[in-house]
Coordinates of C-alpha atoms in Angstrom, one line a residue:
Chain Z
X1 CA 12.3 -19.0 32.1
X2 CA 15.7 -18.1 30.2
X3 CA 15.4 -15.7 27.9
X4 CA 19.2 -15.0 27.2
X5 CA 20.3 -15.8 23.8
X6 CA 16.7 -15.2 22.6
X7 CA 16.1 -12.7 20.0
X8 CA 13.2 -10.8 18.4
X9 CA 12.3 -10.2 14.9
X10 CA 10.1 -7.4 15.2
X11 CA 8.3 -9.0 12.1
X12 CA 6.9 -11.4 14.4
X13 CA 5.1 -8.4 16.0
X14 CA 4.7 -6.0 13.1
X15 CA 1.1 -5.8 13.1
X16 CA 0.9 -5.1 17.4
X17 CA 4.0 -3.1 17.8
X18 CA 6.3 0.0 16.6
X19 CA 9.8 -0.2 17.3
X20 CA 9.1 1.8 20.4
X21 CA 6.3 -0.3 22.0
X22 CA 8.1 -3.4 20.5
X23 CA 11.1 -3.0 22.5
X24 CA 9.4 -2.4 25.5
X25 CA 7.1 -5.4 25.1
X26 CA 10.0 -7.3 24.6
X27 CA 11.8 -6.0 27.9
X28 CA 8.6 -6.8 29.6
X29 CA 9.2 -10.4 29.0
X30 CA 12.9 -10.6 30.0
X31 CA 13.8 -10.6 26.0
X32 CA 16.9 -8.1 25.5
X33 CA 17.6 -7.9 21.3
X34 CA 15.7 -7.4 18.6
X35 CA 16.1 -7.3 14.9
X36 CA 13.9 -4.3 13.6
X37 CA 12.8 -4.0 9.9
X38 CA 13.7 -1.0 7.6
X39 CA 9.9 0.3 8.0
X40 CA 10.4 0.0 12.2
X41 CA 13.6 2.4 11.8
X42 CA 12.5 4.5 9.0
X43 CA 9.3 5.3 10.6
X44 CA 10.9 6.4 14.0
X45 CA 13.8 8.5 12.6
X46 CA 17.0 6.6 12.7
X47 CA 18.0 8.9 15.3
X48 CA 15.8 8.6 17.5
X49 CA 15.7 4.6 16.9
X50 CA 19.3 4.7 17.9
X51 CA 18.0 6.4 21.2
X52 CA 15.3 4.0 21.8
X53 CA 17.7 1.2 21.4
X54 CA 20.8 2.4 23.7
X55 CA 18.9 3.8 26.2
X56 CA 16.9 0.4 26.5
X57 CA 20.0 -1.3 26.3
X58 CA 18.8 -3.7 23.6
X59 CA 21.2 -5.7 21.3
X60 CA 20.2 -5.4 17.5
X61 CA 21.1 -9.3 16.4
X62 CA 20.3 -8.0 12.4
X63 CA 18.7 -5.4 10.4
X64 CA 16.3 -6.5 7.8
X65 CA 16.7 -6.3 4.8
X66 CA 18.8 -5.3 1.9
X67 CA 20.5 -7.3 -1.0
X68 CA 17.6 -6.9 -3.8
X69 CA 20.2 -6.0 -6.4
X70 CA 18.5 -7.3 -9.3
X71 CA 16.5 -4.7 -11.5
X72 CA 15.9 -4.2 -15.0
X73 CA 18.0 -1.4 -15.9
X74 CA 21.3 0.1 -15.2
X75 CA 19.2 3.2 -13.0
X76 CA 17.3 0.4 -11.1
X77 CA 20.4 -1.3 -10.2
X78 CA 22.0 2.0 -9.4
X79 CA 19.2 3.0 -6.9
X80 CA 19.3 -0.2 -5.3
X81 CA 23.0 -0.3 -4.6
X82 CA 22.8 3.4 -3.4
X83 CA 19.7 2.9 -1.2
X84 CA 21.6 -0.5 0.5
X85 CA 24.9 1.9 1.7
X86 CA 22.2 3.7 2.7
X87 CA 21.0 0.7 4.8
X88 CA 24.4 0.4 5.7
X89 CA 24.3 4.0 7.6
X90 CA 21.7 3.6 9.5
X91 CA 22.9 -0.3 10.8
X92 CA 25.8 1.5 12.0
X93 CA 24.0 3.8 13.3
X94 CA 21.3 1.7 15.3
X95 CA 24.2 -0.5 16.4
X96 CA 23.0 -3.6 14.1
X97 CA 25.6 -7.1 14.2
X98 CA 24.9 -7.4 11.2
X99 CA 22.3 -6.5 7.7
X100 CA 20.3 -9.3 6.3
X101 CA 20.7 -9.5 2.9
X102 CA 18.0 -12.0 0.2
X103 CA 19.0 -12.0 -3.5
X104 CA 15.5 -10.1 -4.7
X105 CA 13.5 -11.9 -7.6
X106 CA 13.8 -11.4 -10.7
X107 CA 13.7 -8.0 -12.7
X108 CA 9.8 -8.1 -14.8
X109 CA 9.2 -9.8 -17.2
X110 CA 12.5 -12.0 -16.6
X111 CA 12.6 -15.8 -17.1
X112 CA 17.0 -15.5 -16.3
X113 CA 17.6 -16.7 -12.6
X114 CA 21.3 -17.1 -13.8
X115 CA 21.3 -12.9 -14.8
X116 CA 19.7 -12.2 -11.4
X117 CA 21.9 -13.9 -9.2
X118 CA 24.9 -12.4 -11.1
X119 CA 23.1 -8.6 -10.5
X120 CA 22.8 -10.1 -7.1
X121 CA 26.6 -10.6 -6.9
X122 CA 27.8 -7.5 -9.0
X123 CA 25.8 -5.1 -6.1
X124 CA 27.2 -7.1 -2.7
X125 CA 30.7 -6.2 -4.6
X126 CA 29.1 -2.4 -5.2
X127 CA 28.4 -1.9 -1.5
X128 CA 30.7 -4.0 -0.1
X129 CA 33.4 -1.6 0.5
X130 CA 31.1 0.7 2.6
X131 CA 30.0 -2.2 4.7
X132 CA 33.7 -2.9 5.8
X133 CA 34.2 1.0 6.3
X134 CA 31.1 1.1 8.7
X135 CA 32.0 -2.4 10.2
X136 CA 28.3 -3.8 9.6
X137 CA 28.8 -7.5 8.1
X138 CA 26.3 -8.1 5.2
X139 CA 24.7 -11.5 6.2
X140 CA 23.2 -13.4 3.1
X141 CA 20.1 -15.3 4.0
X142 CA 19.3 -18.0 1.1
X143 CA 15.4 -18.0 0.9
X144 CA 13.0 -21.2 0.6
X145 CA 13.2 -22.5 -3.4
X146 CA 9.7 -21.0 -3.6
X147 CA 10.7 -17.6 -3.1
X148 CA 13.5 -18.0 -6.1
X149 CA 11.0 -15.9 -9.0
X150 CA 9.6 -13.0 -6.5
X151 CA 11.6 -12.4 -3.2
X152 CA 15.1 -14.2 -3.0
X153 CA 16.6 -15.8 -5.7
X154 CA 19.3 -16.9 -3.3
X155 CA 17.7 -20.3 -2.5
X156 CA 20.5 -22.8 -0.8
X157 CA 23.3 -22.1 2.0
X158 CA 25.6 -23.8 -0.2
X159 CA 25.1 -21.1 -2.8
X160 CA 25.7 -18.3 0.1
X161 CA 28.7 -19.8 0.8
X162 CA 30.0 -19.8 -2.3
X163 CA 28.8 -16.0 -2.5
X164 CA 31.1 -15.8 0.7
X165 CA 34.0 -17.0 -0.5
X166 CA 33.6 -15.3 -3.5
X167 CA 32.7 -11.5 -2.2
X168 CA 35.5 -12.3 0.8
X169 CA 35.4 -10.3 4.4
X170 CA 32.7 -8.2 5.6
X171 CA 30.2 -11.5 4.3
X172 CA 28.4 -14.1 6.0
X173 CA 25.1 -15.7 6.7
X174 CA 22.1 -16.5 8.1
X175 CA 20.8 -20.3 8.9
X176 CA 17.0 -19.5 8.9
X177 CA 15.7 -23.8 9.2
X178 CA 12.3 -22.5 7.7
X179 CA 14.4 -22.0 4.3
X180 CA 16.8 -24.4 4.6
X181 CA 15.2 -27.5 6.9
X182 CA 14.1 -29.5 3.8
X183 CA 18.3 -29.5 2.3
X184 CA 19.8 -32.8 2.0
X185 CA 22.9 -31.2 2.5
X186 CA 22.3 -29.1 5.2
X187 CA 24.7 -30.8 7.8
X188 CA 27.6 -30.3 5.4
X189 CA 27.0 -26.5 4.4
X190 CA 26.4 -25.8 8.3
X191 CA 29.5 -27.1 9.1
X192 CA 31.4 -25.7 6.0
X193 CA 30.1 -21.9 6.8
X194 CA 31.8 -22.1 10.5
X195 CA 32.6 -18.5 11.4
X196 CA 30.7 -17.0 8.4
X197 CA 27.3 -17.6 10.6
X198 CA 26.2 -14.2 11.3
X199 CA 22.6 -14.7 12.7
X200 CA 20.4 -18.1 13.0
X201 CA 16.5 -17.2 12.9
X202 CA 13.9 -19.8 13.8
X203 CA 10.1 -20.4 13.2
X204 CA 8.3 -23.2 12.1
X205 CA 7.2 -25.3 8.7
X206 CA 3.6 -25.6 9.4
X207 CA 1.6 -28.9 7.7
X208 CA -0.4 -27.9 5.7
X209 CA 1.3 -24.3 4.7
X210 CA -1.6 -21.8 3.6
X211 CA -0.1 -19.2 2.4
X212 CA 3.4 -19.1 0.5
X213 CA 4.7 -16.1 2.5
X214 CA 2.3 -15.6 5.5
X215 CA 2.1 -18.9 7.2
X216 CA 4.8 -19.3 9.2
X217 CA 4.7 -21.0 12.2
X218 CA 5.6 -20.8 16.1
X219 CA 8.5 -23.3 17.4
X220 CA 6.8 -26.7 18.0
X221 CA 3.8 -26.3 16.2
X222 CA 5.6 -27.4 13.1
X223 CA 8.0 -30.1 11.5
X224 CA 11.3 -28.4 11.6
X225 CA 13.7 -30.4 14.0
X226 CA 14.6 -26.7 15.5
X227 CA 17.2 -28.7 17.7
X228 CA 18.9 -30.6 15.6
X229 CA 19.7 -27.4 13.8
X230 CA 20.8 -25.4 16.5
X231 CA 23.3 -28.5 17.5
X232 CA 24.5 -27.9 14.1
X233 CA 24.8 -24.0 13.9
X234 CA 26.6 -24.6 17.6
X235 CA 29.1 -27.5 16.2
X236 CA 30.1 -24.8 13.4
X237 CA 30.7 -22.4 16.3
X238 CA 28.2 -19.9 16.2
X239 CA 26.8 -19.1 19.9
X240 CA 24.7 -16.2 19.3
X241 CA 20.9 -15.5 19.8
X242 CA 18.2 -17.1 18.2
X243 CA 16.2 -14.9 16.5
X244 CA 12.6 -15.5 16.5
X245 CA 11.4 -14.5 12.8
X246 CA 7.7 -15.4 12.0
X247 CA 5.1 -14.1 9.1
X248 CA 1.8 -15.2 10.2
X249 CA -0.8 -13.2 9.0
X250 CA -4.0 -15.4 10.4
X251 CA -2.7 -16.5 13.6
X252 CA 0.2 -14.5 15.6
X253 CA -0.4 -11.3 13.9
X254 CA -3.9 -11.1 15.1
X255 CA -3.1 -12.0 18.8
X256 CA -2.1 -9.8 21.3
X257 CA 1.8 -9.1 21.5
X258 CA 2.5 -9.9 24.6
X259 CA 0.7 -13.4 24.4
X260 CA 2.6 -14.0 20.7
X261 CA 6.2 -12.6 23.2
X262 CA 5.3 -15.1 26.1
X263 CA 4.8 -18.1 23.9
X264 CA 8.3 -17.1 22.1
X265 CA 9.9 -17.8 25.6
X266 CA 7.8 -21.0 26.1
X267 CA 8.8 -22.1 23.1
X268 CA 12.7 -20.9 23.1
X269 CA 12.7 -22.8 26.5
X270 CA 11.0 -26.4 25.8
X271 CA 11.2 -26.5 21.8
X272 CA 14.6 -24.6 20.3
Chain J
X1 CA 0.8 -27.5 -35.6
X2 CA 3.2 -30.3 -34.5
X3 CA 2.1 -32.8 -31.5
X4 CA 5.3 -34.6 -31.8
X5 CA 7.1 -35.3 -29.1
X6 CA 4.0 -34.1 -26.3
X7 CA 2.1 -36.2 -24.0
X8 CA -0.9 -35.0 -21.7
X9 CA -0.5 -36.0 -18.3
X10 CA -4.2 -36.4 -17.5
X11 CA -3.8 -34.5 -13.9
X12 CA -4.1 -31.6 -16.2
X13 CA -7.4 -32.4 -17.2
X14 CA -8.7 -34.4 -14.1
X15 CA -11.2 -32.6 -13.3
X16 CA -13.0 -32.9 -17.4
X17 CA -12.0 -36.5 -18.6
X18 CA -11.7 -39.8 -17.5
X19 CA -9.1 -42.2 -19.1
X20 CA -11.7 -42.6 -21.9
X21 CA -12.2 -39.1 -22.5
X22 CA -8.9 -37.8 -21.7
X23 CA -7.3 -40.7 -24.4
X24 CA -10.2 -39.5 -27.0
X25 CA -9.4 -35.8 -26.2
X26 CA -6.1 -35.9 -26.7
X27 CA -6.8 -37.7 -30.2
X28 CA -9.1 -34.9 -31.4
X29 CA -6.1 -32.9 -30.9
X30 CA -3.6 -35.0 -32.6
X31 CA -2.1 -36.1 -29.3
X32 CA -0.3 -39.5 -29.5
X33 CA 0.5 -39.7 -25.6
X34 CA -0.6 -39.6 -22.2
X35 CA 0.6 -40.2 -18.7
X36 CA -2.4 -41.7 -16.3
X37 CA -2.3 -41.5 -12.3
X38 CA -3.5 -44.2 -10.7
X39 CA -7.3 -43.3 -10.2
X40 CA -7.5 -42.8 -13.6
X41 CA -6.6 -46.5 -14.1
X42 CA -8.4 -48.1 -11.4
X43 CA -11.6 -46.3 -11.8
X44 CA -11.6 -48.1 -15.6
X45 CA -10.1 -51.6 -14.4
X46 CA -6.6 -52.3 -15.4
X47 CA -8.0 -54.7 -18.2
X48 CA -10.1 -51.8 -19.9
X49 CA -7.7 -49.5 -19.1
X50 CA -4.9 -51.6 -21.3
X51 CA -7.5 -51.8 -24.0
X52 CA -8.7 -48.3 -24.5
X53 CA -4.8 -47.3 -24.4
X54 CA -4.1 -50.3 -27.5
X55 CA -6.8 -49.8 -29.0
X56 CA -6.3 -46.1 -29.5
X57 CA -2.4 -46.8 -30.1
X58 CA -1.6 -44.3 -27.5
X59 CA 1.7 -44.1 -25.8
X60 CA 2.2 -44.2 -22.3
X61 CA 5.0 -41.7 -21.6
X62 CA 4.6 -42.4 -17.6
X63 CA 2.2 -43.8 -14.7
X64 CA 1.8 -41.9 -11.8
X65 CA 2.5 -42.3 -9.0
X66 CA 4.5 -44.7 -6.9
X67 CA 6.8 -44.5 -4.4
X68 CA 5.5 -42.9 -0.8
X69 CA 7.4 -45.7 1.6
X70 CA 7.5 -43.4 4.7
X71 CA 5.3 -44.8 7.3
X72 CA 4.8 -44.6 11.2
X73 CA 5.3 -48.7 11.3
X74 CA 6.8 -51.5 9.2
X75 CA 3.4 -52.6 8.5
X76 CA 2.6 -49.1 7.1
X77 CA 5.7 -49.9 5.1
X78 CA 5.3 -52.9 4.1
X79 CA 1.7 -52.2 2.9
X80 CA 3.5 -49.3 0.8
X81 CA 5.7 -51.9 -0.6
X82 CA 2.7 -54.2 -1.5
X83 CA 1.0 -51.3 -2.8
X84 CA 3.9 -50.2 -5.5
X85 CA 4.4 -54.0 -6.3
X86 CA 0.7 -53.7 -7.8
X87 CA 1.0 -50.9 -9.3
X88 CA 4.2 -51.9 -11.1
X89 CA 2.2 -54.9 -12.8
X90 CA -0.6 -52.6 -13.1
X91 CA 2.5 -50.4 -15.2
X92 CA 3.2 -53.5 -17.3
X93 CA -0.4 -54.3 -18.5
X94 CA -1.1 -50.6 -19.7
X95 CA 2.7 -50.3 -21.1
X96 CA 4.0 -47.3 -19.5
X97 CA 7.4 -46.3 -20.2
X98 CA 8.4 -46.3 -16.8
X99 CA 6.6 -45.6 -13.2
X100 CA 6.9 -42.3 -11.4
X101 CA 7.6 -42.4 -7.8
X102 CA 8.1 -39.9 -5.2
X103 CA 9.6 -39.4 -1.8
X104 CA 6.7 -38.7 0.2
X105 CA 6.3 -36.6 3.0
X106 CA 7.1 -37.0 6.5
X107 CA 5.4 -39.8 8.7
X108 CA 2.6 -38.2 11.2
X109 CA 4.1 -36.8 13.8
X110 CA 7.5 -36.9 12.6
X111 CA 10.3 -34.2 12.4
X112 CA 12.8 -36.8 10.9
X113 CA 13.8 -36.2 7.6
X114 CA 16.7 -38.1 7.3
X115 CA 14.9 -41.1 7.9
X116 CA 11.9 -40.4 5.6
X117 CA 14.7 -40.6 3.2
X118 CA 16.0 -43.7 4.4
X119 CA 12.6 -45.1 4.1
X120 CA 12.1 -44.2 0.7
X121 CA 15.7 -45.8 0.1
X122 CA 14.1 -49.1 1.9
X123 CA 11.0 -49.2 -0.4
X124 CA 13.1 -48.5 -3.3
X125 CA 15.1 -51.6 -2.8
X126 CA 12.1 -53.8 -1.3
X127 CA 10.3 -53.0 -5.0
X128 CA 13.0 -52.9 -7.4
X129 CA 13.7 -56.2 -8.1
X130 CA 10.1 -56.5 -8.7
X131 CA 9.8 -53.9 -11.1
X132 CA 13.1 -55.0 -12.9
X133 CA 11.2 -58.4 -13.3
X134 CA 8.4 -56.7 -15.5
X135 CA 10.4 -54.2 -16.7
X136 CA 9.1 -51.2 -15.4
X137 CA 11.9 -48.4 -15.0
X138 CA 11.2 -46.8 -11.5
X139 CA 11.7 -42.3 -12.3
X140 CA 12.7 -40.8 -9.2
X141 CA 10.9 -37.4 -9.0
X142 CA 12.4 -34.8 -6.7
X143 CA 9.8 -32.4 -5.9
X144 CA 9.9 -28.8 -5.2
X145 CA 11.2 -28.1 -1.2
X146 CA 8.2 -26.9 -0.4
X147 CA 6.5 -30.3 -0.6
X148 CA 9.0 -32.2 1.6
X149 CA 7.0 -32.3 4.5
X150 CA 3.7 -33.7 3.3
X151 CA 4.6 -35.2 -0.5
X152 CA 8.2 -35.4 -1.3
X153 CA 10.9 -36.0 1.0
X154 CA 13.3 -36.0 -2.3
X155 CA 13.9 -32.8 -3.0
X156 CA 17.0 -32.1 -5.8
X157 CA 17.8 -33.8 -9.0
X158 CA 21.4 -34.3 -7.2
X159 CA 19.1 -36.4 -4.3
X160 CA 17.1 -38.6 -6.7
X161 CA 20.5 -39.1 -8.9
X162 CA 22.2 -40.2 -6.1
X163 CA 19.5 -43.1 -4.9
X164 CA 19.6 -44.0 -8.5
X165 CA 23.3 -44.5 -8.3
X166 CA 22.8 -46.3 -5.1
X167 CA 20.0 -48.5 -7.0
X168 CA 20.9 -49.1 -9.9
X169 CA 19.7 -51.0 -12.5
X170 CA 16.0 -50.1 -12.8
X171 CA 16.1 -46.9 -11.8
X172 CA 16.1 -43.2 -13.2
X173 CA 14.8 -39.5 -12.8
X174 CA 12.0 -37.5 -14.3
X175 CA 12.9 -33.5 -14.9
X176 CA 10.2 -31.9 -14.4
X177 CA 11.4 -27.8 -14.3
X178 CA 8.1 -26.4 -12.3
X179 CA 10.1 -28.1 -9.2
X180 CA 13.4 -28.1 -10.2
X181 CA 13.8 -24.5 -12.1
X182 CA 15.4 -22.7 -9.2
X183 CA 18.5 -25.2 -8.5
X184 CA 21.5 -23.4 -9.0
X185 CA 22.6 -26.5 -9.7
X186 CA 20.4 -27.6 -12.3
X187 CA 22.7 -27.8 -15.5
X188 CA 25.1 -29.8 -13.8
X189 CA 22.6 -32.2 -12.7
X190 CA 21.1 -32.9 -16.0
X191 CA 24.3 -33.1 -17.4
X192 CA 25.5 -35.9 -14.7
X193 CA 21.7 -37.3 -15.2
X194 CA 22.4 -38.5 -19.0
X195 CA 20.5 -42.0 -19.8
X196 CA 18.4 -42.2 -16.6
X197 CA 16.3 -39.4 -17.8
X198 CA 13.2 -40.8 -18.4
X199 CA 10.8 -38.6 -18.3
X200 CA 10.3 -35.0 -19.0
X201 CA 7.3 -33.0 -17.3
X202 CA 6.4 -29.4 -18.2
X203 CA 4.4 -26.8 -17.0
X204 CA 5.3 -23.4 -14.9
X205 CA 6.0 -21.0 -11.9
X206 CA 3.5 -18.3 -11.5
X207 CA 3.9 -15.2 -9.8
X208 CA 2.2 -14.9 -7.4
X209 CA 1.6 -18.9 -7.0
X210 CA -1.2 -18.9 -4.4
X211 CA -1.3 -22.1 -3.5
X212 CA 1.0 -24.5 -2.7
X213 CA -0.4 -28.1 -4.8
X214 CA -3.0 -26.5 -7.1
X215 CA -1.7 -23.5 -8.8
X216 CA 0.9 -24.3 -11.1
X217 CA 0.7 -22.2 -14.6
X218 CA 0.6 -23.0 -18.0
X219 CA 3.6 -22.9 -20.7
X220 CA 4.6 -19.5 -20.9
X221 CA 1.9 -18.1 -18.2
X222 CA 5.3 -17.9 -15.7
X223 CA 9.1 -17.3 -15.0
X224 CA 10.6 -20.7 -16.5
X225 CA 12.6 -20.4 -18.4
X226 CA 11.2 -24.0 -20.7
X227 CA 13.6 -23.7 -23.8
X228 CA 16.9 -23.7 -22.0
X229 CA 16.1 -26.4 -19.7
X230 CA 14.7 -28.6 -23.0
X231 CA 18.1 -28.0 -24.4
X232 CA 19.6 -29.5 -21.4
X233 CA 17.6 -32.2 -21.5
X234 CA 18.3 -33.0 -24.9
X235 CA 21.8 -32.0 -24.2
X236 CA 22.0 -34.8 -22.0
X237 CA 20.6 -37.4 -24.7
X238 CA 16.9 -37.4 -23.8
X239 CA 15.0 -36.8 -26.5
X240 CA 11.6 -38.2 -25.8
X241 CA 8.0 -36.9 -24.9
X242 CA 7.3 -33.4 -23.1
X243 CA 4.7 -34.0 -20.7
X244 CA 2.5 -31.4 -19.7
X245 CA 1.4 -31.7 -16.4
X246 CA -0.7 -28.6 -14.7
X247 CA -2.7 -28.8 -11.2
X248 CA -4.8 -25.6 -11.3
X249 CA -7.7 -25.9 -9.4
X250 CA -9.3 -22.3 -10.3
X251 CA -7.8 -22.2 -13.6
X252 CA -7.2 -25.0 -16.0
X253 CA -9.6 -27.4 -13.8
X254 CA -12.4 -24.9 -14.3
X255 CA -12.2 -24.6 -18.5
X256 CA -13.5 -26.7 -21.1
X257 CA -10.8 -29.9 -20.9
X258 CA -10.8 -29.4 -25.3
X259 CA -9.8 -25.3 -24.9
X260 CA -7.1 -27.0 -22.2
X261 CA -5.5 -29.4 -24.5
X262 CA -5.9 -26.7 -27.2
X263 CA -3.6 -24.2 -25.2
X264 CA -1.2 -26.8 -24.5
X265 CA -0.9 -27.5 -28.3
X266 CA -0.5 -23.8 -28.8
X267 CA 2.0 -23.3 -25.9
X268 CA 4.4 -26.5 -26.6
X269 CA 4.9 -25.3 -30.4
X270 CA 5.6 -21.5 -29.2
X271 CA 7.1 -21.4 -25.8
X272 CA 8.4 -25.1 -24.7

């Protein structure tokens, strides 16, 4: 079965495999790029990830996550700009296309998504001038609406665009359908972002949905017209891998990894 | 304290009071109005149901809930159609201000958005002349994203806005922030919105929200932020009823239905 253009998020894994094990389980199974999480590259050393990833030969589609600008304080923001150029030195250093970036929640005790979003935007500005230096592309991912108080307050493609064009080069983003699948104007932002796709992620919209963050579901098994998507993200030019990116914390996360890698082929073959 | 302007959607004490109870409840409490579901009504008989409401001099700030066209077959549809046309005479004999309809999820087996929307266009028109007849203003409820597969297909005020201008006559929107709160959007919306406001639901986002349907928070328990979208309702020229509307199944379900109403007294004079 094909397996080129397919990419794993080692979050898909993360309770089976380190970044080690994970890459070799995924060249086991014909699959050669990942996209590993800070944790993956922080525990390994990022030199020694950087090994593990050129001498396997593995592409890095994205490097998960930064953005989470918003904080309560002047420090807070401070710590969280200098921890994302941080970020930024170890993507270039592991190789990564690009950094996915979600707008963070907002700050305690908060009820001002409008103040977040603008911290959001005031620390992609702060870090953006490193990202160009280092060449890594800061892809915004707009998270699911019910992520907008906790995790991303980023919650449509068209407002990522309009981050885009706002922050200008070394921006793009990601078309993850398990945020975005339920936007009436999805067709129109797609095709509107054109060569600011940096990464496209797929999983699935389980019915019913258990668990706000942890209930994601494998291609197919869910209600997300992955293909209809993918015709889209193509039509706006994009060509890259999809990146296989799913949270389950009751079903794939308690199978064996190699099972959870084959049925991502499967899948990527007779579903995406 | 004032009970002005606030109406009890009785899903908020489902699980304590029937229409009977609920409309005597709320009138221990000084509370003028009430929005029934359906069950509510038909478990009394329409005929009772009108007579308790009259009798007590309640106002009926809303009936829910219509809509739900999306169906595998046109005889699924049409039986969606017959079922609305009842309830919209069902609507005229208890004298609600308007009905409150929703998109309803995807049909079994279905990955086809776009065309649970078009049936929820479909049923819109089939009813609407009907509900024009016995002048029963159809509100349009877009529901948060995270119910567009299995409740609510319409999914932004901007959506519902634009059936209603498709509509017309008849036709108009509830705002109802618990769904709507993260829209970066949202001013501009209620501010296009203007006279088809007809209703205005309240309650709010916890965090963490643990379950999808049944955890939704009181006034002032969450991150929404109530006053400024009340000003932009009233900004926009509505100036009728709050509605408090909470599904909590391990919270507000579980506690006396008089310490409920109580706390939403409390609430709507200090946070809403």
């Amino acid at each position: 079965m094909k397996t080129d253009g397919l990419s794993i998020n080692l979050a898909t894994v993360r309770q089976q495999f380190d970044l080690k094990a994970g890459v070799e389980a995924c060249l086991r199974h014909g699959i050669t790029a990942i996209s590993p999480w800070r944790d993956h590259i922080q525990t390994t050393g990022v030199a020694e990830a950087a090994r593990i990833i050129r001498s396997n030969g593995v592409r890095v589609t994205g490097y998960c996550r930064g953005g989470l600008f918003a904080a309560l304080d002047a420090p807070g923001r401070q710590a969280a700009i200098d921890d994302n150029k941080k970020m930024i030195d170890e993507a270039a250093t592991i190789g990564a296309d690009c950094i996915i970036v979600i707008g963070g929640g907002l700050p305690q005790g908060s009820r001002d998504i409008a103040a977040a979003r603008g911290m959001f935007f005031d620390g992609m500005a702060a870090v953006l001038p490193h990202a160009r230096a280092c060449k890594v592309p800061l892809a915004i991912e707009a998270l699911h609406p019910m992520y907008a108080a906790d995790r991303g307050c980023i919650s449509t493609l068209a407002e990522a665009l309009d981050l885009c064009d706002a922050l200008g080069k070394g921006t793009g983003v990601v078309i993850d359908p398990y945020h975005l699948w339920w936007d009436p104007d999805l067709a129109a932002q797609i095709a509107r972002a054109r060569s600011r796709i940096l990464a496209h992620h797929i999983c699935d919209w389980l019915v019913p949905t258990k668990d706000l963050l942890l209930d994601r579901g494998m291609m197919g098994d869910g209600v997300i017209d992955l293909p209809a998507i993918r015709r889209m993200v193509e039509d706006a030019g994009f060509h890259g891998h999809q990146e296989v990116e799913i949270f389950s914390a009751e079903n794939w996360w308690k199978r064996p990894g190699d099972e959870v890698l084959k049925t991502c082929v499967e899948r990527y073959n007779t579903v995406c």
